[in-house]
mmCIF file of C-alpha atoms in Angstrom:
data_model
loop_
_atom_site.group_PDB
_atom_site.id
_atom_site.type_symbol
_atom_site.label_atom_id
_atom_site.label_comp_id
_atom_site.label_asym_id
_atom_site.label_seq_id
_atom_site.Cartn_x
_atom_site.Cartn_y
_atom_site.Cartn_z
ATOM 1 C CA UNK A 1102 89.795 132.610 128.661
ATOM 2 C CA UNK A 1103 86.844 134.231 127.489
ATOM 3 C CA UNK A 1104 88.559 137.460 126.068
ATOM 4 C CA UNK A 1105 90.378 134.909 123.903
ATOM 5 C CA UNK A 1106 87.305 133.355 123.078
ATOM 6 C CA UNK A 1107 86.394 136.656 122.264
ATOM 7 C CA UNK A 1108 89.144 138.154 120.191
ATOM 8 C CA UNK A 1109 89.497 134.988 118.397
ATOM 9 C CA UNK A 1110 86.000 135.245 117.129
ATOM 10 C CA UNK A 1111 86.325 139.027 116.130
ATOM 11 C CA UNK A 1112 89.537 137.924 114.475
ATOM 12 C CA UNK A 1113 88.354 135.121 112.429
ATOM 13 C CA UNK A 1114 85.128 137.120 111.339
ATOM 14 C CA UNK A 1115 87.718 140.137 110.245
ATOM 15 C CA UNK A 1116 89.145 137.242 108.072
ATOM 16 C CA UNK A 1117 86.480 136.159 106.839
ATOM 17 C CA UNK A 1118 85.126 139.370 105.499
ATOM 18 C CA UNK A 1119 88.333 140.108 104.192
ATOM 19 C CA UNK A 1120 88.279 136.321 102.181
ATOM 20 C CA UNK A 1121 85.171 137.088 100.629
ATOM 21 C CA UNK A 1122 85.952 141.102 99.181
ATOM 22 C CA UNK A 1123 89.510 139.644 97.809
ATOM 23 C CA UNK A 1124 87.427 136.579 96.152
ATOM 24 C CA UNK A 1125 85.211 139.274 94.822
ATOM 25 C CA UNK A 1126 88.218 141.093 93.364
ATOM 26 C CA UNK A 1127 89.902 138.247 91.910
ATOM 27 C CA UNK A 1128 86.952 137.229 90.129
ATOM 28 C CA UNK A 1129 86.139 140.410 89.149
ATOM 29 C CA UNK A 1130 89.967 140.899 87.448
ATOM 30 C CA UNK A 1131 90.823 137.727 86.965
ATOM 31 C CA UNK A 1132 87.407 136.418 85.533
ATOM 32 C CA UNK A 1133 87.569 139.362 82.910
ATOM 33 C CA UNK A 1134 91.327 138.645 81.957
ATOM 34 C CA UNK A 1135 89.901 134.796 81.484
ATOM 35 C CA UNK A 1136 87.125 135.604 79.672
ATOM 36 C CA UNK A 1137 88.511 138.448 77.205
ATOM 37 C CA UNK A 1138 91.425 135.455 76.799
ATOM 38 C CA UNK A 1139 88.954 132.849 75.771
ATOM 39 C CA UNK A 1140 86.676 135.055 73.543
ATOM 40 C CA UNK A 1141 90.062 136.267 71.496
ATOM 41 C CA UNK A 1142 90.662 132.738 70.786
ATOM 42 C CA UNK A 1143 87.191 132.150 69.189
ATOM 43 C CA UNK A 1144 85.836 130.472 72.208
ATOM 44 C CA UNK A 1145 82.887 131.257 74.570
ATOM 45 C CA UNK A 1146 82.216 132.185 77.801
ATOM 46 C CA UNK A 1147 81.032 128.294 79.560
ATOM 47 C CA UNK A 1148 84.711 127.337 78.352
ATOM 48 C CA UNK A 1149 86.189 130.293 80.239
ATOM 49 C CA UNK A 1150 84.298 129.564 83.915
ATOM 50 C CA UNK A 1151 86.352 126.400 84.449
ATOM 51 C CA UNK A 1152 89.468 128.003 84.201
ATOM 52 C CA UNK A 1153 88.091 130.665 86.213
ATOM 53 C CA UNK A 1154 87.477 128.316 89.095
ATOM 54 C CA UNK A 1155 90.534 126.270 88.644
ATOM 55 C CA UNK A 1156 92.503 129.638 89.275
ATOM 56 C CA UNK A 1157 90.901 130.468 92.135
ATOM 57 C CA UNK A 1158 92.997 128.512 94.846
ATOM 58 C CA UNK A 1159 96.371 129.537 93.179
ATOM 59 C CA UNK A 1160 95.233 133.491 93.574
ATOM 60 C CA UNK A 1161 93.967 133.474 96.668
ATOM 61 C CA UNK A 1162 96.872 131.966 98.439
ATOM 62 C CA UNK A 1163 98.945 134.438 96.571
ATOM 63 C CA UNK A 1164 96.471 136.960 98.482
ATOM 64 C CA UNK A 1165 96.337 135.242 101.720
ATOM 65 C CA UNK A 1166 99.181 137.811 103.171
ATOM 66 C CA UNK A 1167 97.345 140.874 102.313
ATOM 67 C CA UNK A 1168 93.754 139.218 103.515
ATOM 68 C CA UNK A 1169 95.802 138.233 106.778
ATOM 69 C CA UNK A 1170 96.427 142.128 107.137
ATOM 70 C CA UNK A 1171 93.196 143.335 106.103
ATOM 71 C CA UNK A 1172 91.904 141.040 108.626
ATOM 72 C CA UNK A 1173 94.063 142.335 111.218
ATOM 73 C CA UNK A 1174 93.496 145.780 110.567
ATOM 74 C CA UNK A 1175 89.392 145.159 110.708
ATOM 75 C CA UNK A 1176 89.919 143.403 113.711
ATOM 76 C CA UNK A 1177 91.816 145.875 116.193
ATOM 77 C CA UNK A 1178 89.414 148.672 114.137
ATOM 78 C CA UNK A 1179 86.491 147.142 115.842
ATOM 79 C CA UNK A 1180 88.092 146.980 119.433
ATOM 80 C CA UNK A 1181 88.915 150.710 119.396
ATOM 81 C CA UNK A 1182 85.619 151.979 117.797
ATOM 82 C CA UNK A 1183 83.695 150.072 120.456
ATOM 83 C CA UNK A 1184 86.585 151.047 123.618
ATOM 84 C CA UNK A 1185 87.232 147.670 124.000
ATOM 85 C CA UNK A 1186 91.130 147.879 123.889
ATOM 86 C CA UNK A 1187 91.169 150.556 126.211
ATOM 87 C CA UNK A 1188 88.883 148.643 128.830
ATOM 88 C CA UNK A 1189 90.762 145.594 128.339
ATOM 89 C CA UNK A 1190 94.407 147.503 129.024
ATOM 90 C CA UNK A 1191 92.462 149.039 131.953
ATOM 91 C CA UNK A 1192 91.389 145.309 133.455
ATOM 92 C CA UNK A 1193 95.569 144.636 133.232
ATOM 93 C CA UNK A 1194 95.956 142.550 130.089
ATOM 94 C CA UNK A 1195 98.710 143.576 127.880
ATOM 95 C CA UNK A 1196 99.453 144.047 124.358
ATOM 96 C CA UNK A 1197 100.930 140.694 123.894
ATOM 97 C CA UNK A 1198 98.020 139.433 126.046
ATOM 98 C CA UNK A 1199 95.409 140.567 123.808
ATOM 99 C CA UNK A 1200 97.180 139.728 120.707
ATOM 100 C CA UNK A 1201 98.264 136.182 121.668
ATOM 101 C CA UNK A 1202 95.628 134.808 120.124
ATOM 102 C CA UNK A 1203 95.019 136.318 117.319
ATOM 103 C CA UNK A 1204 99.140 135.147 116.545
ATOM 104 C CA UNK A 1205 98.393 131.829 117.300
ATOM 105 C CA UNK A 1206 95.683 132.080 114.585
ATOM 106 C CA UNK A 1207 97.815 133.596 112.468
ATOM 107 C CA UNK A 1208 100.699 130.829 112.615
ATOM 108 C CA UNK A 1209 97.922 127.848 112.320
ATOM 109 C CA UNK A 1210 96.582 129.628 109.547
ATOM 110 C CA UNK A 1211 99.843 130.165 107.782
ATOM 111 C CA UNK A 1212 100.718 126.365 108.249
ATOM 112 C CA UNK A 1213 97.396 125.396 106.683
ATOM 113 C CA UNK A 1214 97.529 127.368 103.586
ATOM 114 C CA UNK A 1215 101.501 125.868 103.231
ATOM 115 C CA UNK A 1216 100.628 122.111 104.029
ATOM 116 C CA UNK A 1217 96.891 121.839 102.814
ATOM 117 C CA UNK A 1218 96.843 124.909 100.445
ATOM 118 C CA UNK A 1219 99.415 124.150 98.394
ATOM 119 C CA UNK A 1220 98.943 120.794 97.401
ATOM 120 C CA UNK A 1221 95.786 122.060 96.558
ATOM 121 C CA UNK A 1222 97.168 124.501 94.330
ATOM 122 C CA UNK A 1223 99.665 122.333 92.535
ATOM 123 C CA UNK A 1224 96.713 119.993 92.067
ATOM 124 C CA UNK A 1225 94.196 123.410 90.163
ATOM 125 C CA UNK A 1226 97.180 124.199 88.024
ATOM 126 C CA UNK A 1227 97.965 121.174 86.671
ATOM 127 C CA UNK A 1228 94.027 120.750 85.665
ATOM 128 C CA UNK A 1229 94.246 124.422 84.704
ATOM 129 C CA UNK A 1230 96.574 123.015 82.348
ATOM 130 C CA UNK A 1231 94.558 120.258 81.066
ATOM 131 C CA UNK A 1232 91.776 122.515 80.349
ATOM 132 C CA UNK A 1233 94.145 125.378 78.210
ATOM 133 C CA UNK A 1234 95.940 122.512 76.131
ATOM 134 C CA UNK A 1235 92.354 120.901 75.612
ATOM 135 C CA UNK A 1236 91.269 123.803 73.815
ATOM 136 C CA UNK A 1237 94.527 124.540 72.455
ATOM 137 C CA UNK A 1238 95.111 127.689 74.486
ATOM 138 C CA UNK A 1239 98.860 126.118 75.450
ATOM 139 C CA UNK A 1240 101.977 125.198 74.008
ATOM 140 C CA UNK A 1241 102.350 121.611 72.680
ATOM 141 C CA UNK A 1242 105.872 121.076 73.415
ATOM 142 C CA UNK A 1243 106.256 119.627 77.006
ATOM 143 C CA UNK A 1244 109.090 119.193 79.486
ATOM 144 C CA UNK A 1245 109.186 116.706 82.334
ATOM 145 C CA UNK A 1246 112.041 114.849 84.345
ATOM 146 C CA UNK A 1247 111.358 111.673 85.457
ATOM 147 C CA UNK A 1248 113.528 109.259 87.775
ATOM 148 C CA UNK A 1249 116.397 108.988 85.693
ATOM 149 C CA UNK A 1250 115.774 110.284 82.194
ATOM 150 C CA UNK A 1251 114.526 113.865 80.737
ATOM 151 C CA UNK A 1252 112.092 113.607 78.404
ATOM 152 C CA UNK A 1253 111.232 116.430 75.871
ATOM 153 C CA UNK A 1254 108.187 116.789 73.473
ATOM 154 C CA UNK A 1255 108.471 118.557 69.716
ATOM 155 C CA UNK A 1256 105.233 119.199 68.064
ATOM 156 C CA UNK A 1257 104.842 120.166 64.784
ATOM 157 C CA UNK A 1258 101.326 120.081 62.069
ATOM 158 C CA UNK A 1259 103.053 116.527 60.591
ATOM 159 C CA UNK A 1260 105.967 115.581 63.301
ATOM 160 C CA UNK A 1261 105.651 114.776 66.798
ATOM 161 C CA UNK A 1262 109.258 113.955 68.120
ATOM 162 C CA UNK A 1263 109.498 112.645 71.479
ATOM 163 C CA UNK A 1264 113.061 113.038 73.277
ATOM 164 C CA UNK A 1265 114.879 111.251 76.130
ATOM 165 C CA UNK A 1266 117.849 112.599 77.635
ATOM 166 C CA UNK A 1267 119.968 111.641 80.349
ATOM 167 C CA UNK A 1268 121.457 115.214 80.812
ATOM 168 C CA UNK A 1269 121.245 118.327 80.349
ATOM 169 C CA UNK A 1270 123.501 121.597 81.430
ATOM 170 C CA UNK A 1271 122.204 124.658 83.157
ATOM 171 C CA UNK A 1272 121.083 126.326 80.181
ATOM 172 C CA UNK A 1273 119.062 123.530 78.191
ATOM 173 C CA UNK A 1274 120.710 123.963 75.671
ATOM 174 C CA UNK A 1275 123.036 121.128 76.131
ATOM 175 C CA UNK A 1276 122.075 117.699 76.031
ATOM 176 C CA UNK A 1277 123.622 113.842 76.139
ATOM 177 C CA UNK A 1278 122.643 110.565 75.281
ATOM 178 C CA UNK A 1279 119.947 111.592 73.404
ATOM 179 C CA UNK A 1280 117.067 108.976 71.610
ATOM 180 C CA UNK A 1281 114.452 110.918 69.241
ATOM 181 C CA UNK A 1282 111.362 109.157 68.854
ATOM 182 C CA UNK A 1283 109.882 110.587 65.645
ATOM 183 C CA UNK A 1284 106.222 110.176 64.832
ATOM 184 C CA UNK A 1285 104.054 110.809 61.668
ATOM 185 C CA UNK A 1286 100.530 111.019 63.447
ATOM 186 C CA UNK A 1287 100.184 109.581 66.896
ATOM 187 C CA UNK A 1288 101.227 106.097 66.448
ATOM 188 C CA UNK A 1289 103.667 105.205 63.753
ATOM 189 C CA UNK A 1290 106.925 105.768 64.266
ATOM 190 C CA UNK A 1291 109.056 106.740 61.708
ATOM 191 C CA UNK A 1292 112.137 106.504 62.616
ATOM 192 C CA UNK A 1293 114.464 105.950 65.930
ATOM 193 C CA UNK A 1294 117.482 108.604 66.284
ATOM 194 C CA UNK A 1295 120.362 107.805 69.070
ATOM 195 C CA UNK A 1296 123.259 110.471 69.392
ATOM 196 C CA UNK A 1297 125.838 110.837 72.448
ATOM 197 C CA UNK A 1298 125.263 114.899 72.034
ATOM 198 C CA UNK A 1299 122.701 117.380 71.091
ATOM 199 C CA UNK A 1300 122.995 121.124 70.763
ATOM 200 C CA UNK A 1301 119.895 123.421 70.801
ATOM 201 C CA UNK A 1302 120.681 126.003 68.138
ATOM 202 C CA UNK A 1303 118.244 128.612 67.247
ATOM 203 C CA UNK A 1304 116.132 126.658 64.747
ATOM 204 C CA UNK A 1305 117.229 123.045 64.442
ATOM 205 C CA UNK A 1306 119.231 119.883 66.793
ATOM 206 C CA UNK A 1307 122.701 119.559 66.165
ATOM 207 C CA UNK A 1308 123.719 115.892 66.836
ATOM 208 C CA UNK A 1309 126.991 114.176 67.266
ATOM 209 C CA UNK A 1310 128.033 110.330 67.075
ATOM 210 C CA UNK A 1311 124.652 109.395 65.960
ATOM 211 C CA UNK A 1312 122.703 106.132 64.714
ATOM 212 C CA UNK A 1313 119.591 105.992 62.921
ATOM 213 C CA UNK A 1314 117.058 102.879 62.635
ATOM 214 C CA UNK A 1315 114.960 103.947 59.780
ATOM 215 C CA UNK A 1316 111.141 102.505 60.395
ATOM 216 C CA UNK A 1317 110.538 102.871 56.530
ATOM 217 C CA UNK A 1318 113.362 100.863 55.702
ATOM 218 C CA UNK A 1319 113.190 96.753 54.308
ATOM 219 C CA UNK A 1320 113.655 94.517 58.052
ATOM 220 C CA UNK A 1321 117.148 93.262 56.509
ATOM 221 C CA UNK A 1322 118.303 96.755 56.478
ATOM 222 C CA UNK A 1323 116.799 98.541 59.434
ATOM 223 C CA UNK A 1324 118.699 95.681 61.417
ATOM 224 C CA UNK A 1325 121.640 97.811 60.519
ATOM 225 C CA UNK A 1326 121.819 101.276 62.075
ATOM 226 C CA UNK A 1327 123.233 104.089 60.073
ATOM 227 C CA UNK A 1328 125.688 105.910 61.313
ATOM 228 C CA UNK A 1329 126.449 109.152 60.786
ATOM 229 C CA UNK A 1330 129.057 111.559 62.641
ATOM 230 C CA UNK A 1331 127.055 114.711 62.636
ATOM 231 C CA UNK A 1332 123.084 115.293 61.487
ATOM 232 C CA UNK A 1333 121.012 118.463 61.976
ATOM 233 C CA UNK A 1334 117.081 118.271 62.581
ATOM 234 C CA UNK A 1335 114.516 120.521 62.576
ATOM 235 C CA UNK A 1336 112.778 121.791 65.616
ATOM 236 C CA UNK A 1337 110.394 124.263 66.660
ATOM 237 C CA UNK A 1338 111.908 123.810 70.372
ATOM 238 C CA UNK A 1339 113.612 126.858 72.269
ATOM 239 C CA UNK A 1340 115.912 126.805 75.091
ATOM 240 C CA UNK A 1341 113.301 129.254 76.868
ATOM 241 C CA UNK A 1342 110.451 126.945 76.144
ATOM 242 C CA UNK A 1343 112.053 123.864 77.641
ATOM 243 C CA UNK A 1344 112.637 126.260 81.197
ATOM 244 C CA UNK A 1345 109.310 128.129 81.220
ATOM 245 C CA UNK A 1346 107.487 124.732 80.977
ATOM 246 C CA UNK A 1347 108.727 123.587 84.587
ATOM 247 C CA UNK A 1348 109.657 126.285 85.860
ATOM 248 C CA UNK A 1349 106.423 127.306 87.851
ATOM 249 C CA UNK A 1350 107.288 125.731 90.937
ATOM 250 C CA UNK A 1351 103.706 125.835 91.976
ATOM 251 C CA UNK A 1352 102.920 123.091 90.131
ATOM 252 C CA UNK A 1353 104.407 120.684 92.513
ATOM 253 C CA UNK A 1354 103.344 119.740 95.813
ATOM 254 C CA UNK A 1355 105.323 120.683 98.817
ATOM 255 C CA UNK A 1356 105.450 116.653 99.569
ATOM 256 C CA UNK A 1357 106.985 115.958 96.670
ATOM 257 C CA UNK A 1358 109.466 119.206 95.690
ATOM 258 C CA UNK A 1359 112.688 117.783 97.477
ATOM 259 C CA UNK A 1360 112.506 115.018 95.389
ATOM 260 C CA UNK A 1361 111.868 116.671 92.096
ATOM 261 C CA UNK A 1362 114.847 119.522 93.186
ATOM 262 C CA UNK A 1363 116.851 115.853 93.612
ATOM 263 C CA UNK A 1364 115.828 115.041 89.897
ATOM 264 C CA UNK A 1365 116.652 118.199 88.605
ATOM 265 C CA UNK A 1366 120.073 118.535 90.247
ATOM 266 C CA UNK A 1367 120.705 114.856 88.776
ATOM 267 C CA UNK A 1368 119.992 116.083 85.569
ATOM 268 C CA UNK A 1369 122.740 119.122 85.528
ATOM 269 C CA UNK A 1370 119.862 121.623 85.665
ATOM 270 C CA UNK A 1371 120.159 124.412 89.026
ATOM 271 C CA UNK A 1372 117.399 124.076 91.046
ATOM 272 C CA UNK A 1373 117.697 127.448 92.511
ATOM 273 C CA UNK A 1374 113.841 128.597 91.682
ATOM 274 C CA UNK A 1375 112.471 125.545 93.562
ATOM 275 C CA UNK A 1376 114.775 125.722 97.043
ATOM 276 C CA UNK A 1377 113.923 129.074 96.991
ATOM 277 C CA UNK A 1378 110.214 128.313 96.428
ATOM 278 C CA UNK A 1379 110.183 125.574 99.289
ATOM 279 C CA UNK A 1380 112.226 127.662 101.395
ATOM 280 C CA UNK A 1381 109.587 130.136 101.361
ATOM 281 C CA UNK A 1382 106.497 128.199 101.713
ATOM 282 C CA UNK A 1383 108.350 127.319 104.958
ATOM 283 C CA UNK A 1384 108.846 130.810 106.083
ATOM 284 C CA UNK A 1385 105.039 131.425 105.025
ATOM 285 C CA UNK A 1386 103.631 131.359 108.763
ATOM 286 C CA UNK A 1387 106.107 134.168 110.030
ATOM 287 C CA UNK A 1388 105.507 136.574 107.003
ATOM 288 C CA UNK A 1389 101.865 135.989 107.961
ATOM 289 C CA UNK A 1390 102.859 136.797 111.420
ATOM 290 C CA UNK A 1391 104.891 140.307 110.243
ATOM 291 C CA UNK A 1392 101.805 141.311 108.720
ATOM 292 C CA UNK A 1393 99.718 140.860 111.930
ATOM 293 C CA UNK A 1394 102.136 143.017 113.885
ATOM 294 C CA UNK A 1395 102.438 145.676 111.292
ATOM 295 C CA UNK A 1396 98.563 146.263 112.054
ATOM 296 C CA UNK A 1397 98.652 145.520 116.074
ATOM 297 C CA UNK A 1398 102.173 148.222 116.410
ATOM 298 C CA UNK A 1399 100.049 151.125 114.844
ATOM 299 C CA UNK A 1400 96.640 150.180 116.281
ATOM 300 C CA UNK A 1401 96.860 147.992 119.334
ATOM 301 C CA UNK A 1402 97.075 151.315 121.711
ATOM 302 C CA UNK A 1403 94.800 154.064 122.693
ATOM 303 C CA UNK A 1404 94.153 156.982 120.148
ATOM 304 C CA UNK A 1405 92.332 159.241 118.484
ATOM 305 C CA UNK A 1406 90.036 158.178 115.671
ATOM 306 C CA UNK A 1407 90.880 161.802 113.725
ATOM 307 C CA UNK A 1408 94.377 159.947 113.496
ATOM 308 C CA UNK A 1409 92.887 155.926 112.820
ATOM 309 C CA UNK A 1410 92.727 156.583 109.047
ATOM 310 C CA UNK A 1411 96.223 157.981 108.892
ATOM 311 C CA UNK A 1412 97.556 154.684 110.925
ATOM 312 C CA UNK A 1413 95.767 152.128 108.346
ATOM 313 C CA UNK A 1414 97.409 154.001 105.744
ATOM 314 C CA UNK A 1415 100.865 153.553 106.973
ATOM 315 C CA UNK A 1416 99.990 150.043 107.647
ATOM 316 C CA UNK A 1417 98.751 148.974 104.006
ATOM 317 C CA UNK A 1418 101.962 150.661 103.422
ATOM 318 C CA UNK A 1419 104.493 149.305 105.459
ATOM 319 C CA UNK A 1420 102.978 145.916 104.363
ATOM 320 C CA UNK A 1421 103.322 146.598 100.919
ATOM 321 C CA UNK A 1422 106.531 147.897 101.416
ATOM 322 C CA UNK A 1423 107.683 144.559 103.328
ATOM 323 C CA UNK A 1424 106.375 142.278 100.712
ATOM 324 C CA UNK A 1425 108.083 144.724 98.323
ATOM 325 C CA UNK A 1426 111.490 143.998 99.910
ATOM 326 C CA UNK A 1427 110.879 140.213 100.398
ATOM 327 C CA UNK A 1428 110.642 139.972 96.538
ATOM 328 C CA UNK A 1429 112.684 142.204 95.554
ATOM 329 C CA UNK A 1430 115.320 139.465 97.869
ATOM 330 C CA UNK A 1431 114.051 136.764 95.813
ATOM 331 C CA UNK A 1432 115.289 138.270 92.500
ATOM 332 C CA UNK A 1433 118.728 138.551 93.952
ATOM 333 C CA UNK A 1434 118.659 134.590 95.509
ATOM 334 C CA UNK A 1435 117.377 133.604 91.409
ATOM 335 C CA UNK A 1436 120.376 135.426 90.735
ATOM 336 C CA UNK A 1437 122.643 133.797 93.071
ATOM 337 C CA UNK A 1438 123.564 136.731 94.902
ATOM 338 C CA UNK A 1439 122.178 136.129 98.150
ATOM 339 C CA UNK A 1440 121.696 132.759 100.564
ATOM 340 C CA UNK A 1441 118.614 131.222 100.088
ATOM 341 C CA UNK A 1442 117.637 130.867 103.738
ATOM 342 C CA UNK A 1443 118.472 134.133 104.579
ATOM 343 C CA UNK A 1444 116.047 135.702 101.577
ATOM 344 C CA UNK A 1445 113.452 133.208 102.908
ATOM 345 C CA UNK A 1446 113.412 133.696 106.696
ATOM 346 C CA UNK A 1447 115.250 136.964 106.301
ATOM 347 C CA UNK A 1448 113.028 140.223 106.136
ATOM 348 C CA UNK A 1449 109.975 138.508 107.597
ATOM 349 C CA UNK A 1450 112.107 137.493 110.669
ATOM 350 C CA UNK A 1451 113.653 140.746 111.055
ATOM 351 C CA UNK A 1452 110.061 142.127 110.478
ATOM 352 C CA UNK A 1453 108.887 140.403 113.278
ATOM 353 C CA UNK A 1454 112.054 141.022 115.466
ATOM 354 C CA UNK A 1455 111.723 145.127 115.121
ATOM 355 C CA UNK A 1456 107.832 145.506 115.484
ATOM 356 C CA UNK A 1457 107.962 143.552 118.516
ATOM 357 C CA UNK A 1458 110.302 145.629 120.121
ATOM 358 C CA UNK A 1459 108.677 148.639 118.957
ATOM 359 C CA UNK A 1460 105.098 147.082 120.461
ATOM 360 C CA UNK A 1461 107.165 146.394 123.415
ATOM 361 C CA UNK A 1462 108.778 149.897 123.715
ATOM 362 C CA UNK A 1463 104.994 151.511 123.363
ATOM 363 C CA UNK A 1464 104.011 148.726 125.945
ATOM 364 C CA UNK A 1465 106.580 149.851 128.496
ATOM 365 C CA UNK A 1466 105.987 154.070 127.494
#
């Protein structure tokens, strides 16, 4: 009990130090990038540190696998400088014995940063996002699905249209029974557009079957609806634009994802990017958990120190290497090509599978 005491501790201080030099780094990168970004729009450096901050969560838990190695690499450092892994394999305890629990560690950790973590990042996005369009730093056309309905959002410097679709196809370019709201300023509306079809070309909306109740009009007359077979409207919208704005998955809590997935599938749109995304915020804990045993395979054992540097090498690498692989997976799953679950659980399972037979091969000799 008291070596896991003990381990634990030296485990949890390895992580620790590691936290703090990655939060140095990212706010030594990142804060530059954010602050060169801010100036170049005319705006000065206060601005910037909010955004700064706001980014903080959603970098570090991008980080969290290579502070989970660092940390694990520290750790079993310290207990062969000081003899202790020796003296402890010498008292009878194992391998698996003394890494139990930093593993368990590992796993709780792994679940924290996936349930708790997260939502917390979802939540520093989103006001990431309210900071960059208060300043004007995003784009002003929106995207968002609600229950039933898609709605869209067209800004121009004298129109804002507001759009609500039922459906969509996979490519948004697509869309059916279609109502344009069109604005002049932020409160009166012009006029009210209906059409059973909308096409996204490259520069304008081309409707079919559509009716128009025209705000301008005498009330005798806008009580009529003109109808019209085919009309073409202006837009500043893009089929990429309408994607890229939800397709961050990040955005969206973990509590609520299988429910927007649900929306989007409702709405003819493939939800590939966010199965994939929840799939692997499930498999989080056991890539965390390859990455521990990467560092205990190569130096949870007796050896020289001439030939420590060399091993920590081959670690970094192996882990880079690993998280190389695992993405490298996802681009094929976004493509189709490959099962979901099997990209998600896939190489860090297998990960895990090989170095613990290879830690239990060295165990045995």
């Amino acid at each position: 009990m008291i070596t896991t005491v003990y381990i634990s501790i030296r485990f949890l201080q390895s992580l620790g130090v590691s936290l703090l030099t990655v939060l140095f780094f990212i706010l030594l990168i990142d804060g530059s990038d954010q602050l060169n970004f801010f100036s170049s729009n005319g705006l000065d450096a206060k601005k910037a540190v909010l955004n700064i901050f706001l980014r903080i969560p959603m970098l570090t838990v991008e980080a969290m696998a290579l502070i989970i190695m660092l940390g694990s690499i520290l750790t079993f450092s310290w207990l062969s400088n000081s003899n202790e892994i020796p003296i402890l394999k010498a008292s009878g305890k194992s391998a698996f014995r003394i890494l139990l629990p930093t593993a368990i560690i590992t796993m709780v950790i792994g679940l924290i940063i996936t349930f708790v973590g997260g939502p917390l990042v979802s939540a520093s996005m989103r006001a990431s996002d309210v900071v960059l369009e208060r300043f004007n730093l995003t784009n002003n056309n929106s995207f968002s699905v609600s229950e039933n309905d898609i709605w869209l959002r067209d800004k121009s410097d004298s129109i804002d249209m507001v759009i609500k679709a039922s459906q969509m196809n996979s490519t948004a370019t697509v869309f059916y029974d279609l109502v344009f709201f069109e604005f002049y300023g932020q409160e009166k509306l012009n006029r009210k557009i209906e059409a059973s079809k909308a096409i996204l070309r490259e520069t304008f909306w081309e409707l079919t079957d559509v009716k128009i109740i025209d705000n301008n009009l005498k009330p005798e007359a806008r009580s009529k609806p003109i109808k019209m077979n085919q009309l073409d409207i202006r837009t500043s919208l893009t089929n990429e634009q309408i994607t890229d704005s939800f397709a961050d998955p990040r955005v969206i809590s973990i509590y609520s994802i299988k429910q927007f997935i649900s929306r989007l599938e409702t709405s003819g749109y493939t939800a590939t990017r966010h199965k994939l995304f929840f799939l692997t915020e499930l498999s989080r804990p056991m890539f965390f958990l390859a990455m521990l045993l990467i560092a205990a395979v190569f130096l949870l054992r007796t050896e020289r120190k001439s030939s420590r540097g060399l091993n920590i090498f081959i670690c970094l690498f192996i882990g880079f290497l690993l998280f190389s692989i695992q993405k490298l997976f996802e681009s094929f799953a976004l493509a189709e090509q490959v099962p979901l679950l099997l990209v998600a659980f896939g190489p860090s399972s297998f990960a895990v599978l090989i170095l613990l037979g290879v830690l239990l091969h060295i165990e045995d000799g």
